[in-house]
XYZ file of C-alpha atoms in Angstrom:
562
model
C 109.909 -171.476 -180.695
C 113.436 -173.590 -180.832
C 116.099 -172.574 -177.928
C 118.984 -170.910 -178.746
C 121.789 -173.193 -179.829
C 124.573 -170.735 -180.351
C 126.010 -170.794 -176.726
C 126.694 -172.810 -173.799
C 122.985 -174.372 -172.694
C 123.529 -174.121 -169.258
C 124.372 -170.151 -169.090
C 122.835 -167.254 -170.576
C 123.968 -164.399 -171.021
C 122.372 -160.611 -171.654
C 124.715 -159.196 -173.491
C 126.084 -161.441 -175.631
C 123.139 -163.681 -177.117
C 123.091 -161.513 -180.528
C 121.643 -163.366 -182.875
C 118.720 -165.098 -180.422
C 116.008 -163.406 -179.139
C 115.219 -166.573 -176.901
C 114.251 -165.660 -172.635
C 116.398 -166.671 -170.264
C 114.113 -170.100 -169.552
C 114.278 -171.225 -172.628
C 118.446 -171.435 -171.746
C 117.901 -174.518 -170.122
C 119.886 -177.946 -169.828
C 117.062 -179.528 -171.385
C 117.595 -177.657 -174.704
C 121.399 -179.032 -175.022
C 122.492 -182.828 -175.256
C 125.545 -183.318 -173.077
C 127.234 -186.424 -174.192
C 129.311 -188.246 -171.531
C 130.686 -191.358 -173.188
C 134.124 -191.668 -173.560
C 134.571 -194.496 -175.399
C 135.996 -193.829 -178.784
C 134.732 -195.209 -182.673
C 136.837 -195.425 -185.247
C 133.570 -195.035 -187.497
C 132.557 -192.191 -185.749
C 134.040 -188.813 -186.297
C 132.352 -187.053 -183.486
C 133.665 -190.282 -180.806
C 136.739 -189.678 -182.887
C 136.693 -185.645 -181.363
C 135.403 -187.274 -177.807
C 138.485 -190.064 -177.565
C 141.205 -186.517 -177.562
C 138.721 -185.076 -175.095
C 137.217 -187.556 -172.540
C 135.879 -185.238 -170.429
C 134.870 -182.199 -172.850
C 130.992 -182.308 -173.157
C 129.545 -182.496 -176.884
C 127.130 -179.801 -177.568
C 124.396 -179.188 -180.404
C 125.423 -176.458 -182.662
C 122.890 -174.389 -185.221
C 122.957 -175.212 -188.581
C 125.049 -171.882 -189.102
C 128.210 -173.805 -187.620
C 130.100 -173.589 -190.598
C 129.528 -169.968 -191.317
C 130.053 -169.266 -188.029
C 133.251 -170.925 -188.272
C 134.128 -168.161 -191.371
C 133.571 -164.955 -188.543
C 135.068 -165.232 -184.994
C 137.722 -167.700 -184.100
C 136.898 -169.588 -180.932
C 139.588 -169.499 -177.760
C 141.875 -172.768 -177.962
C 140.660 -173.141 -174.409
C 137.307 -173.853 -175.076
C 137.494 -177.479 -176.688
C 140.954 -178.362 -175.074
C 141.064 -181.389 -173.308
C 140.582 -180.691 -169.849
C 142.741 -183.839 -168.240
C 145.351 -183.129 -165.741
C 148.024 -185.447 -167.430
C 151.184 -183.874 -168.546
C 152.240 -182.766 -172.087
C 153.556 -185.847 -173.305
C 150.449 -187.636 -172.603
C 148.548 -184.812 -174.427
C 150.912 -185.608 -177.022
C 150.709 -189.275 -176.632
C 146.692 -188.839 -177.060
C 146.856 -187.092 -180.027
C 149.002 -189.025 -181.771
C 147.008 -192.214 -181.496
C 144.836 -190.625 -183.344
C 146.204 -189.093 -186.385
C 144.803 -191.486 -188.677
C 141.315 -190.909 -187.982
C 141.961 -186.983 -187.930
C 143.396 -187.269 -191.386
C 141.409 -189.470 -192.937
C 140.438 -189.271 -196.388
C 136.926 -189.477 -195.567
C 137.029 -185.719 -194.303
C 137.349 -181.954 -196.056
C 140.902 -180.190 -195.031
C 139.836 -176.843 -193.076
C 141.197 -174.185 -195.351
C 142.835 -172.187 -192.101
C 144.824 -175.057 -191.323
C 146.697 -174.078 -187.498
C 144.979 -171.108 -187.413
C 141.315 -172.804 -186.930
C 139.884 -172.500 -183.617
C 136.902 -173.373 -183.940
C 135.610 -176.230 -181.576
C 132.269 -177.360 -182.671
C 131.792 -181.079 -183.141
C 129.673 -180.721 -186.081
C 132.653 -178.739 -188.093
C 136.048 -181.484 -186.944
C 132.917 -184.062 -188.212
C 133.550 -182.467 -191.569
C 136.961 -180.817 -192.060
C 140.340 -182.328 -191.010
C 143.219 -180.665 -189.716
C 147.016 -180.633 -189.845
C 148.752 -182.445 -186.929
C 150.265 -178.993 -185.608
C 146.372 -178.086 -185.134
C 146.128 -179.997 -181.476
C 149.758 -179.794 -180.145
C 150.481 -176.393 -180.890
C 148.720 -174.375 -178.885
C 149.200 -176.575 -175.461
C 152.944 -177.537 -176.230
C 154.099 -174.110 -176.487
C 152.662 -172.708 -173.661
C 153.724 -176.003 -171.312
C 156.559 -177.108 -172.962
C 158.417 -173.986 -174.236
C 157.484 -172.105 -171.021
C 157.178 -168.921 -173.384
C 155.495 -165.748 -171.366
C 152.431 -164.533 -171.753
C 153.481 -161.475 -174.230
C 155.674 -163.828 -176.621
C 152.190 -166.078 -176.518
C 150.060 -163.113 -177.775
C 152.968 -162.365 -180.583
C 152.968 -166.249 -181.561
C 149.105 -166.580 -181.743
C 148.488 -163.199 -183.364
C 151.425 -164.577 -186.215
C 149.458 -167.751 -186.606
C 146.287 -165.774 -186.602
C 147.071 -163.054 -189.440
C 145.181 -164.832 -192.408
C 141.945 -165.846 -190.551
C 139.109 -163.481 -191.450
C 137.116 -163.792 -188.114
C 139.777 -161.311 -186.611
C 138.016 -158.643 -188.744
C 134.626 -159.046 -187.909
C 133.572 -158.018 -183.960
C 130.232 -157.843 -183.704
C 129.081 -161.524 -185.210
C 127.575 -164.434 -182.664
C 130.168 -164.970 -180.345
C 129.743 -168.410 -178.151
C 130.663 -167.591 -174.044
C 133.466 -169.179 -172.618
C 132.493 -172.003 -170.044
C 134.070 -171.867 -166.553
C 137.817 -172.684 -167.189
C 138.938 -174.557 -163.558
C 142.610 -175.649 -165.431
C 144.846 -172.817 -165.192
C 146.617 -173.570 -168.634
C 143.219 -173.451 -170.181
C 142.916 -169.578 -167.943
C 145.730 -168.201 -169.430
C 144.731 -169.588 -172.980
C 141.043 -167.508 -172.328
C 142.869 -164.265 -171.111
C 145.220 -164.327 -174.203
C 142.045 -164.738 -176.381
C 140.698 -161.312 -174.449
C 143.962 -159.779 -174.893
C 144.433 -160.776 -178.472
C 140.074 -159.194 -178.832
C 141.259 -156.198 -176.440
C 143.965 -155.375 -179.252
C 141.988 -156.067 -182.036
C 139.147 -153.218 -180.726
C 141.702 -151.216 -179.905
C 143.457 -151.338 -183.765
C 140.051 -150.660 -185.649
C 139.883 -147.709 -182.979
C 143.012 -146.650 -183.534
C 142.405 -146.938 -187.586
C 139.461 -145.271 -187.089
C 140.780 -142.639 -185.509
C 143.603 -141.913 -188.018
C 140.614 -141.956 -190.804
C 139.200 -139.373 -188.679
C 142.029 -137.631 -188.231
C 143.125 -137.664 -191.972
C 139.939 -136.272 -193.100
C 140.698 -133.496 -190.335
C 143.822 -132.691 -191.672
C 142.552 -132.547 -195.551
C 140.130 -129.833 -194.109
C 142.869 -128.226 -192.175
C 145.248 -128.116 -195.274
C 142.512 -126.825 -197.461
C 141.115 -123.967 -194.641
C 145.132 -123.311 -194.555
C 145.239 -122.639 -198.294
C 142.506 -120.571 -198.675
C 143.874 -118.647 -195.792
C 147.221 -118.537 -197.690
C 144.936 -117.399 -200.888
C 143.636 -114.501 -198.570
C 146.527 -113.495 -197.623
C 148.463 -113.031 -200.724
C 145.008 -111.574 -201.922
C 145.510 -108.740 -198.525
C 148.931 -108.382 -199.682
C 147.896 -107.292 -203.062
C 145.389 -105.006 -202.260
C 147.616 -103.256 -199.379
C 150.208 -102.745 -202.318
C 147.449 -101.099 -204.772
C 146.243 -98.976 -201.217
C 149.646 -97.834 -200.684
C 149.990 -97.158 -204.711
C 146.718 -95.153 -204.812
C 147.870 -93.587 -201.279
C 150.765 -92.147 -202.759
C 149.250 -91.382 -206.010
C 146.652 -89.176 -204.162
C 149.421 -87.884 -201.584
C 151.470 -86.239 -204.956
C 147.954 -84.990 -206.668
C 147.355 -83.340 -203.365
C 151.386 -81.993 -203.601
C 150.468 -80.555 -206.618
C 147.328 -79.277 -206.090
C 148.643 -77.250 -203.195
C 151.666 -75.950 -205.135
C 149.255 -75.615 -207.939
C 147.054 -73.643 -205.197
C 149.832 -71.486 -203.945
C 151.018 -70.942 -207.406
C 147.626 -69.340 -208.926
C 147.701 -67.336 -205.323
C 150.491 -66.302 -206.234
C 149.687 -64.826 -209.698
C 148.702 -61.061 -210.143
C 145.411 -60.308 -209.761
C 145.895 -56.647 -210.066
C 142.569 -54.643 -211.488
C 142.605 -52.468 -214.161
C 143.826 -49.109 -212.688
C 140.938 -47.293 -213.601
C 138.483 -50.084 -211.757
C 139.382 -48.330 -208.619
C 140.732 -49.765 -204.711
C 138.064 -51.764 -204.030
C 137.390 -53.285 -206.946
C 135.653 -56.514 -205.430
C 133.711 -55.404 -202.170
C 131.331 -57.803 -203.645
C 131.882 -61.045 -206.019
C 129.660 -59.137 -208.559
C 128.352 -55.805 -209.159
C 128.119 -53.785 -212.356
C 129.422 -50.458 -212.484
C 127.830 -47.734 -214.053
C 130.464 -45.228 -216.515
C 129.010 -41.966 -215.918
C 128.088 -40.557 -219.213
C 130.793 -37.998 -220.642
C 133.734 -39.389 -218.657
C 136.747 -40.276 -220.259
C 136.185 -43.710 -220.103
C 132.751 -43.478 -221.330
C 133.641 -41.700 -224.267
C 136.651 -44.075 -224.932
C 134.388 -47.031 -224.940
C 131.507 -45.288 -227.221
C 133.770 -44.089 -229.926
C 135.859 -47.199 -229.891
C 132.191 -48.858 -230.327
C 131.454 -46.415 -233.474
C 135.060 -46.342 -234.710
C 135.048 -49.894 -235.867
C 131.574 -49.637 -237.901
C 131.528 -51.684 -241.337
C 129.595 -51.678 -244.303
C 127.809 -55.150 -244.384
C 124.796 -56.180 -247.245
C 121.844 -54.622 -245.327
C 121.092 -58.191 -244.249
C 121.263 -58.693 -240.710
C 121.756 -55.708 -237.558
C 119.720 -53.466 -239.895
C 117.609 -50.793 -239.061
C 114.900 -50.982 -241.307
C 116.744 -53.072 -243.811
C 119.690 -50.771 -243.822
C 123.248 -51.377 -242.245
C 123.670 -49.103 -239.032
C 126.182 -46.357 -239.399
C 125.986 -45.559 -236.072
C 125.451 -46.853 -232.283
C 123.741 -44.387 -229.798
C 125.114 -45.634 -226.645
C 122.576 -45.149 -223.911
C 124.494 -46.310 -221.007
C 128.097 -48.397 -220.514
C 128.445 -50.533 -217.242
C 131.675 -52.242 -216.521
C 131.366 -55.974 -214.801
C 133.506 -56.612 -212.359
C 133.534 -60.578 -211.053
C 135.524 -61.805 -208.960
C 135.534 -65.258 -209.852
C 135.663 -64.379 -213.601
C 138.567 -62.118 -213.294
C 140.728 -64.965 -211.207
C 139.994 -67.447 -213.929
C 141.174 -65.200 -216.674
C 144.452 -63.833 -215.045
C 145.348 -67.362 -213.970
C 144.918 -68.027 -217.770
C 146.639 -65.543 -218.854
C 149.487 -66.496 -216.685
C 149.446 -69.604 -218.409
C 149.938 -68.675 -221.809
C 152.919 -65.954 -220.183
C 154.591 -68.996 -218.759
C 153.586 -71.489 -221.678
C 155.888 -69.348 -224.228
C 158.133 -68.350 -221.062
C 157.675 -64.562 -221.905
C 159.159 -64.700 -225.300
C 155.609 -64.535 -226.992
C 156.191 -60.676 -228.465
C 159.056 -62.313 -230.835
C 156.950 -65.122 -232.344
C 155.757 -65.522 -235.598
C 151.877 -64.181 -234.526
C 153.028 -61.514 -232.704
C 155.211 -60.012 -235.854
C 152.410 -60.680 -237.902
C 149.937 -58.589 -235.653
C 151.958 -56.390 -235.456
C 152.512 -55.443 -239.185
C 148.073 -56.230 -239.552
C 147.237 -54.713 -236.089
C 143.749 -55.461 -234.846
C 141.511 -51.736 -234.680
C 141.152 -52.605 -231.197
C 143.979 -51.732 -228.947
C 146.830 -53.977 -227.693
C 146.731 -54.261 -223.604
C 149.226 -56.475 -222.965
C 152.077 -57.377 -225.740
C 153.572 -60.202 -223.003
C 150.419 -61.763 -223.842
C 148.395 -60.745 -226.556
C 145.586 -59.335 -224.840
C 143.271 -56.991 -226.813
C 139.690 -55.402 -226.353
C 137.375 -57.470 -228.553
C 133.823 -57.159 -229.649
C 130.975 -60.123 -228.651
C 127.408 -59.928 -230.027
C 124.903 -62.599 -228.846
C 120.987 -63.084 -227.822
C 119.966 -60.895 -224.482
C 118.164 -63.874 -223.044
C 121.949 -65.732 -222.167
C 123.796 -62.565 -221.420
C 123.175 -62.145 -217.924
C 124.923 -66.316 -218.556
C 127.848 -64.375 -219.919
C 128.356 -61.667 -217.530
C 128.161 -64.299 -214.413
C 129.388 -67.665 -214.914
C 131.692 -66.745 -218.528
C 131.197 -68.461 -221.895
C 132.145 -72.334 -222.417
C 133.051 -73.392 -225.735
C 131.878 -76.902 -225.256
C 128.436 -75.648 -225.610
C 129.262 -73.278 -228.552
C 127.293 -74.331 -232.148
C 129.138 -76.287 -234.135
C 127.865 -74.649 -237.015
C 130.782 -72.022 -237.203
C 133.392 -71.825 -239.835
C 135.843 -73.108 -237.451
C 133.802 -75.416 -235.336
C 132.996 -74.854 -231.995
C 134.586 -72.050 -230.172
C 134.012 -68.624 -228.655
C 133.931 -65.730 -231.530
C 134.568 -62.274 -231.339
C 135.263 -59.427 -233.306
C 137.021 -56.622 -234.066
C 134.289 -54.753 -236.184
C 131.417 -53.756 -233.553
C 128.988 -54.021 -236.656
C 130.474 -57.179 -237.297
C 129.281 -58.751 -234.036
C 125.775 -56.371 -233.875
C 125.050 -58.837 -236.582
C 124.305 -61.568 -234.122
C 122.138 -59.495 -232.011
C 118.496 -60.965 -232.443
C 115.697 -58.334 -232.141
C 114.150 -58.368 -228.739
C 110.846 -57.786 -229.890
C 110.436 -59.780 -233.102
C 113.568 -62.707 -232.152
C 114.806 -61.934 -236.023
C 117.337 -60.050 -237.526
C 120.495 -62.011 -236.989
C 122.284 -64.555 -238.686
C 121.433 -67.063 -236.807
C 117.413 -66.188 -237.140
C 116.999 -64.917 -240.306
C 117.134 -61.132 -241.869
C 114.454 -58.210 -241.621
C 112.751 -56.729 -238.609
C 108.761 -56.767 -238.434
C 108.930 -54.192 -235.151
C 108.237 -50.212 -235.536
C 109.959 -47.783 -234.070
C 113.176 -49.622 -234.611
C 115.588 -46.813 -234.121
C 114.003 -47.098 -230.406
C 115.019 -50.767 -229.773
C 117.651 -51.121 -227.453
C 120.737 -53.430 -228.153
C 123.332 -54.694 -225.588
C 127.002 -55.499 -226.901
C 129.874 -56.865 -224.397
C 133.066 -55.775 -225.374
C 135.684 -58.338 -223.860
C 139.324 -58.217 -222.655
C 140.845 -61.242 -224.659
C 143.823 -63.221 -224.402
C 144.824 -64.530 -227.878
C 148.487 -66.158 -227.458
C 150.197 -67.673 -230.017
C 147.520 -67.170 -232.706
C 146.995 -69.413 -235.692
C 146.294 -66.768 -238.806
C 143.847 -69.053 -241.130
C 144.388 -67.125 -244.687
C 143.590 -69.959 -247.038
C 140.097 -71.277 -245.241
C 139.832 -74.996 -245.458
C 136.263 -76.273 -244.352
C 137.670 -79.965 -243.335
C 140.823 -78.266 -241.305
C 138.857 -75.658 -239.406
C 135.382 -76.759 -239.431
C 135.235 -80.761 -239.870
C 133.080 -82.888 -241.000
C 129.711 -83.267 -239.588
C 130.160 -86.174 -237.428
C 133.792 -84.907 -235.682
C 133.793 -80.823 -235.779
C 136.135 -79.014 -234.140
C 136.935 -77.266 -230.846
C 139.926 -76.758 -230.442
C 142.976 -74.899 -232.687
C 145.146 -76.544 -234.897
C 148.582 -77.857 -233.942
C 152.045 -76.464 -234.932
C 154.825 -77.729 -236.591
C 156.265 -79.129 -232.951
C 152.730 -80.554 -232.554
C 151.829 -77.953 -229.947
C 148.458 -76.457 -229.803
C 147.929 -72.676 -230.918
C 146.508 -70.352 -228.059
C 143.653 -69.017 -230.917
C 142.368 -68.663 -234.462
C 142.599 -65.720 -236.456
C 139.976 -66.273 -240.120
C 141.745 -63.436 -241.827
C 139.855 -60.986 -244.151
C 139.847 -60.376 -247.677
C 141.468 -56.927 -246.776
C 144.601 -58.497 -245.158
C 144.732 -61.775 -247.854
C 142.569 -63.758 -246.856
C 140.130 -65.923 -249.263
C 136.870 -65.871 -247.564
C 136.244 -63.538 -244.714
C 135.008 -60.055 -245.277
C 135.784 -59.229 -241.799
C 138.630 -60.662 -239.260
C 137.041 -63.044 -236.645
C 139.148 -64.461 -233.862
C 138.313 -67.671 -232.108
C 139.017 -68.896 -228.776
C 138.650 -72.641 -227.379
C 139.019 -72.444 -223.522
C 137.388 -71.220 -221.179
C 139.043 -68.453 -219.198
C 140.532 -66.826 -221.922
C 138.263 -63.664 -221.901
C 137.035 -61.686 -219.629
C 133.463 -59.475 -220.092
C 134.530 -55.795 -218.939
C 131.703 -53.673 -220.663
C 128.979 -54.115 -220.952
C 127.429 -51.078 -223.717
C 123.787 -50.579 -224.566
C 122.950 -48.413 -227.448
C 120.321 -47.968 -230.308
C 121.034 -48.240 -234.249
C 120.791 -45.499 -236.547
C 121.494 -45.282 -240.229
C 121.700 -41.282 -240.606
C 125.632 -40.513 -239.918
C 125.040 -38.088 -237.518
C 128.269 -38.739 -235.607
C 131.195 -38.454 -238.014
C 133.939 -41.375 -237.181
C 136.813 -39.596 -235.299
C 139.389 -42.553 -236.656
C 140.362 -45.601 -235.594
C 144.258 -44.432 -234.910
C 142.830 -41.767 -232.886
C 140.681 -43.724 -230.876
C 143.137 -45.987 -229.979
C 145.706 -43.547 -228.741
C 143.079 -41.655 -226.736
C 142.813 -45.501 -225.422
C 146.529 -45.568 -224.961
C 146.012 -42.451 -222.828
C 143.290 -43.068 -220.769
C 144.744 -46.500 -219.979
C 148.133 -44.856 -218.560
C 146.767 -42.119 -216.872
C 143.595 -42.430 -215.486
C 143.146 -44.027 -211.757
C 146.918 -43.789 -210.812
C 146.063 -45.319 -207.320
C 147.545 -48.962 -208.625
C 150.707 -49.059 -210.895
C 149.617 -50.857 -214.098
């Protein structure tokens, strides 16, 4: 194994003996020649070197002395001649040999002044400007310049030599320095290495700190993002906030409003009226308003085509009303008087001197007029028994209505009761009725029993359909109707009126009338009777019936001011 030739042979040390991994013995003065003689060749370039040193000891260097060279400058102090003369024979010295130094024989160091490298085996090879020698020992002895102005001068002549850069590469140990000058040179080489740690930590540091700050500045913007993001949805909370804060404004005026709205009975319903949300009441049989009810019910019999609501394939000419209950909901009756405020406030009481009005007026319905403020008149409804207790509870919705219908999908009434016994299915045999097909099967037919509601109705503004158009009322078969048609100002009608032959119309036998919301009638009787096709009640006249109606509605009950 071959000692380590990068440092001083006589000292090793721990620390610094990088790139050897001899032992301490092998550190030895044995492994290092030491030349003494100091008697200068002018053949030789290394006796050259020894003649401006006499007393410096020549040392073996590694074969890497050149790249070495390239990495870590070498303190000034370490080759410097050692003699105690003065500057001017430093001077003297180095001038005698100038020749040699620059002779052509040798290969100009590219670092020129700023070389400090002190290995024989390199000044045996490159040559140096004459600056290289007195520089560094004249200006520290002959300028007198302090040790801070030396460490500005060197680290100017220094700037361009790469070995600055590059701290962890061999480094050779300093020998023990006994000349002061040569001291002060060694400490500003420490200084100058002190700095130059202390810059790449200091660069280091700011790279550090730079990458820091990038993640700072983007953290900061994505805060910024979140922020303006916060901002936006507060704005859209307060928004909705106050949207919900006016609904609620309104729904509480709204609230007080349809408290506010009569919900007066019917006179003749009695004071307590709605002890319980629902109840039927039974009309004793022979009262007034039992008999105004039944003949009303017989009154407005038609002659049909012995097709459907026969009694053994005949047309009934009369209904033997069994019993008569009136329905009295609550919640029904508060819908339909908050609709029927509505339509009062929706023509703002001026509904008696429109167009409909006049015109019901000259046709009248045989059904009596309740209310001219608002249209409201006794209608008949015939339907299946199995969604009639549907009726009577929860009230009709027209969304659900067939679609089938002349004019689409609504509520239909009538003011024929035979009209709307049509679409009365037999209980036992489910026929019978337009909508399942004519003829009965059962026997005893004149024993089946019936029910028929006969409704309070609101109609409003009503649209009279003379001239039936199927697309207009009815549509086509992918977008039917359910609602009324629009008027000249592009307001909605209240109802439809499908006139009858009998008052011009081109179609309809019969009147119907159809309604499209829900709320708009209310189911007060509810009348069950049998069919019969013998006349054995005469028909006491439809203008009689309806002023008996007129009568019994004024005078009967007169605990509550209609």
């Amino acid at each position: 194994m071959e000692a380590c030739s990068n440092f001083v042979a006589q000292e090793w040390k721990k620390h610094e003996c990088r790139n050897c991994f001899q032992k301490k013995d092998n550190h030895s003065g044995n492994q290092a020649t030491i030349t003494t003689d100091s008697t200068v060749s002018s053949s030789m370039p290394d006796k050259k070197l020894n003649s401006l040193s006499p007393n410096k000891p020549n040392r073996k260097f590694s074969k890497h002395d050149d790249e070495f060279h390239t990495t870590l400058p070498k303190p000034p102090s370490m080759n410097r001649s050692r003699t105690s003369d003065t500057t001017e024979s430093n001077v003297l010295s180095v001038g005698s040999n100038l020749d040699d130094i620059h002779s052509s024989e040798l290969i100009p160091c590219r670092y020129g002044v700023n070389c400090y490298r002190r290995n024989p085996t390199h000044f045996q090879k490159y040559s140096h400007p004459i600056e290289f020698i007195i520089e560094p020992v004249a200006v520290k002895l002959v300028t007198g310049l302090s040790s801070e102005q030396e460490i500005k001068l060197h680290d100017t002549n220094a700037t361009g030599a790469d070995g600055l850069n590059q701290k962890n590469n061999n480094e050779i140990s300093s020998e023990t320095i006994a000349n002061p000058e040569e001291q002060l040179l060694q400490q500003q080489y420490d200084l100058q290495k002190h700095i130059r740690l202390a810059d790449e930590r200091l660069r280091a540091s700011m790279a550090d700190s730079e990458v820091k700050f990038k993640k700072y500045e983007e953290k900061i913007e994505a805060l910024q993002s979140n922020l303006i993001a916060m901002a936006t949805y507060h704005q859209q909370l307060e928004h909705a906030l106050g949207d919900e804060l006016d609904k609620r404004e309104k729904r509480e005026l709204e609230k007080k409003r349809i408290l506010s709205i009569k919900r007066d009975t019917p006179s003749y319903w009695g004071p307590n009226a709605f002890e319980q949300p629902y109840r039927e009441v039974g009309i004793q049989i022979g009262s007034a308003e039992f008999n105004i009810i039944s003949q009303l019910l017989n009154d407005t019999i038609a002659v049909h085509d012995h097709k459907f609501g026969t009694i053994y394939r005949k047309d009934p000419t009369e209904f033997i009303v069994t019993n008569i209950h009136r329905v009295q909901n609550d919640k029904l009756w508060h819908e339909y008087c908050f609709k029927k405020e509505q339509i009062i406030e929706k023509h703002k009481g001026e509904l008696k001197d429109c167009a409909s009005s006049k015109y019901l007026k000259k046709y009248s319905f045989l059904t009596p007029l309740l209310d001219i403020n608002a249209n409201e008149y006794w209608l008949f409804h015939g339907c299946d028994q199995a969604i009639l207790p549907f009726l009577l509870h929860s009230g009709y919705d027209p969304r659900v209505s067939s679609l089938d219908g002349m004019f689409g999908g609504g509520f239909y009434l009538a003011e024929n009761s035979s009209k709307s016994n049509q679409y009365i299915p037999c209980p036992g045999c489910g026929a019978n009725s337009i909508f399942t097909g004519s003829g009965c099967k059962c026997h005893n037919q004149e024993n089946i029993l019936f029910s028929i509601v006969l409704y309070r109705a609101v109609l409003g503004d009503v649209h009279v359909a003379r001239e039936y158009d199927k697309n207009k009322y009815r549509g086509e078969k992918k977008r039917r109707v359910r609602r009324p048609p629009l008027k000249d100002n592009d307001i909605l009608y209240d109802s439809v009126l499908g006139e009858s032959m009998h008052h011009g119309g081109n179609l309809l036998k019969y009147r119907e009338v159809i309604l499209y919301e829900c709320g708009q009638a209310y189911p007060e009787y509810v009348i069950k009777f049998r069919r019969s096709a013998e006349n054995s009640k005469p028909p006491a006249g439809v203008k009689n019936v309806k002023d008996r109606c007129y009568d019994f509605l004024r005078n009967t009950f007169k605990l509550r001011p209609e």
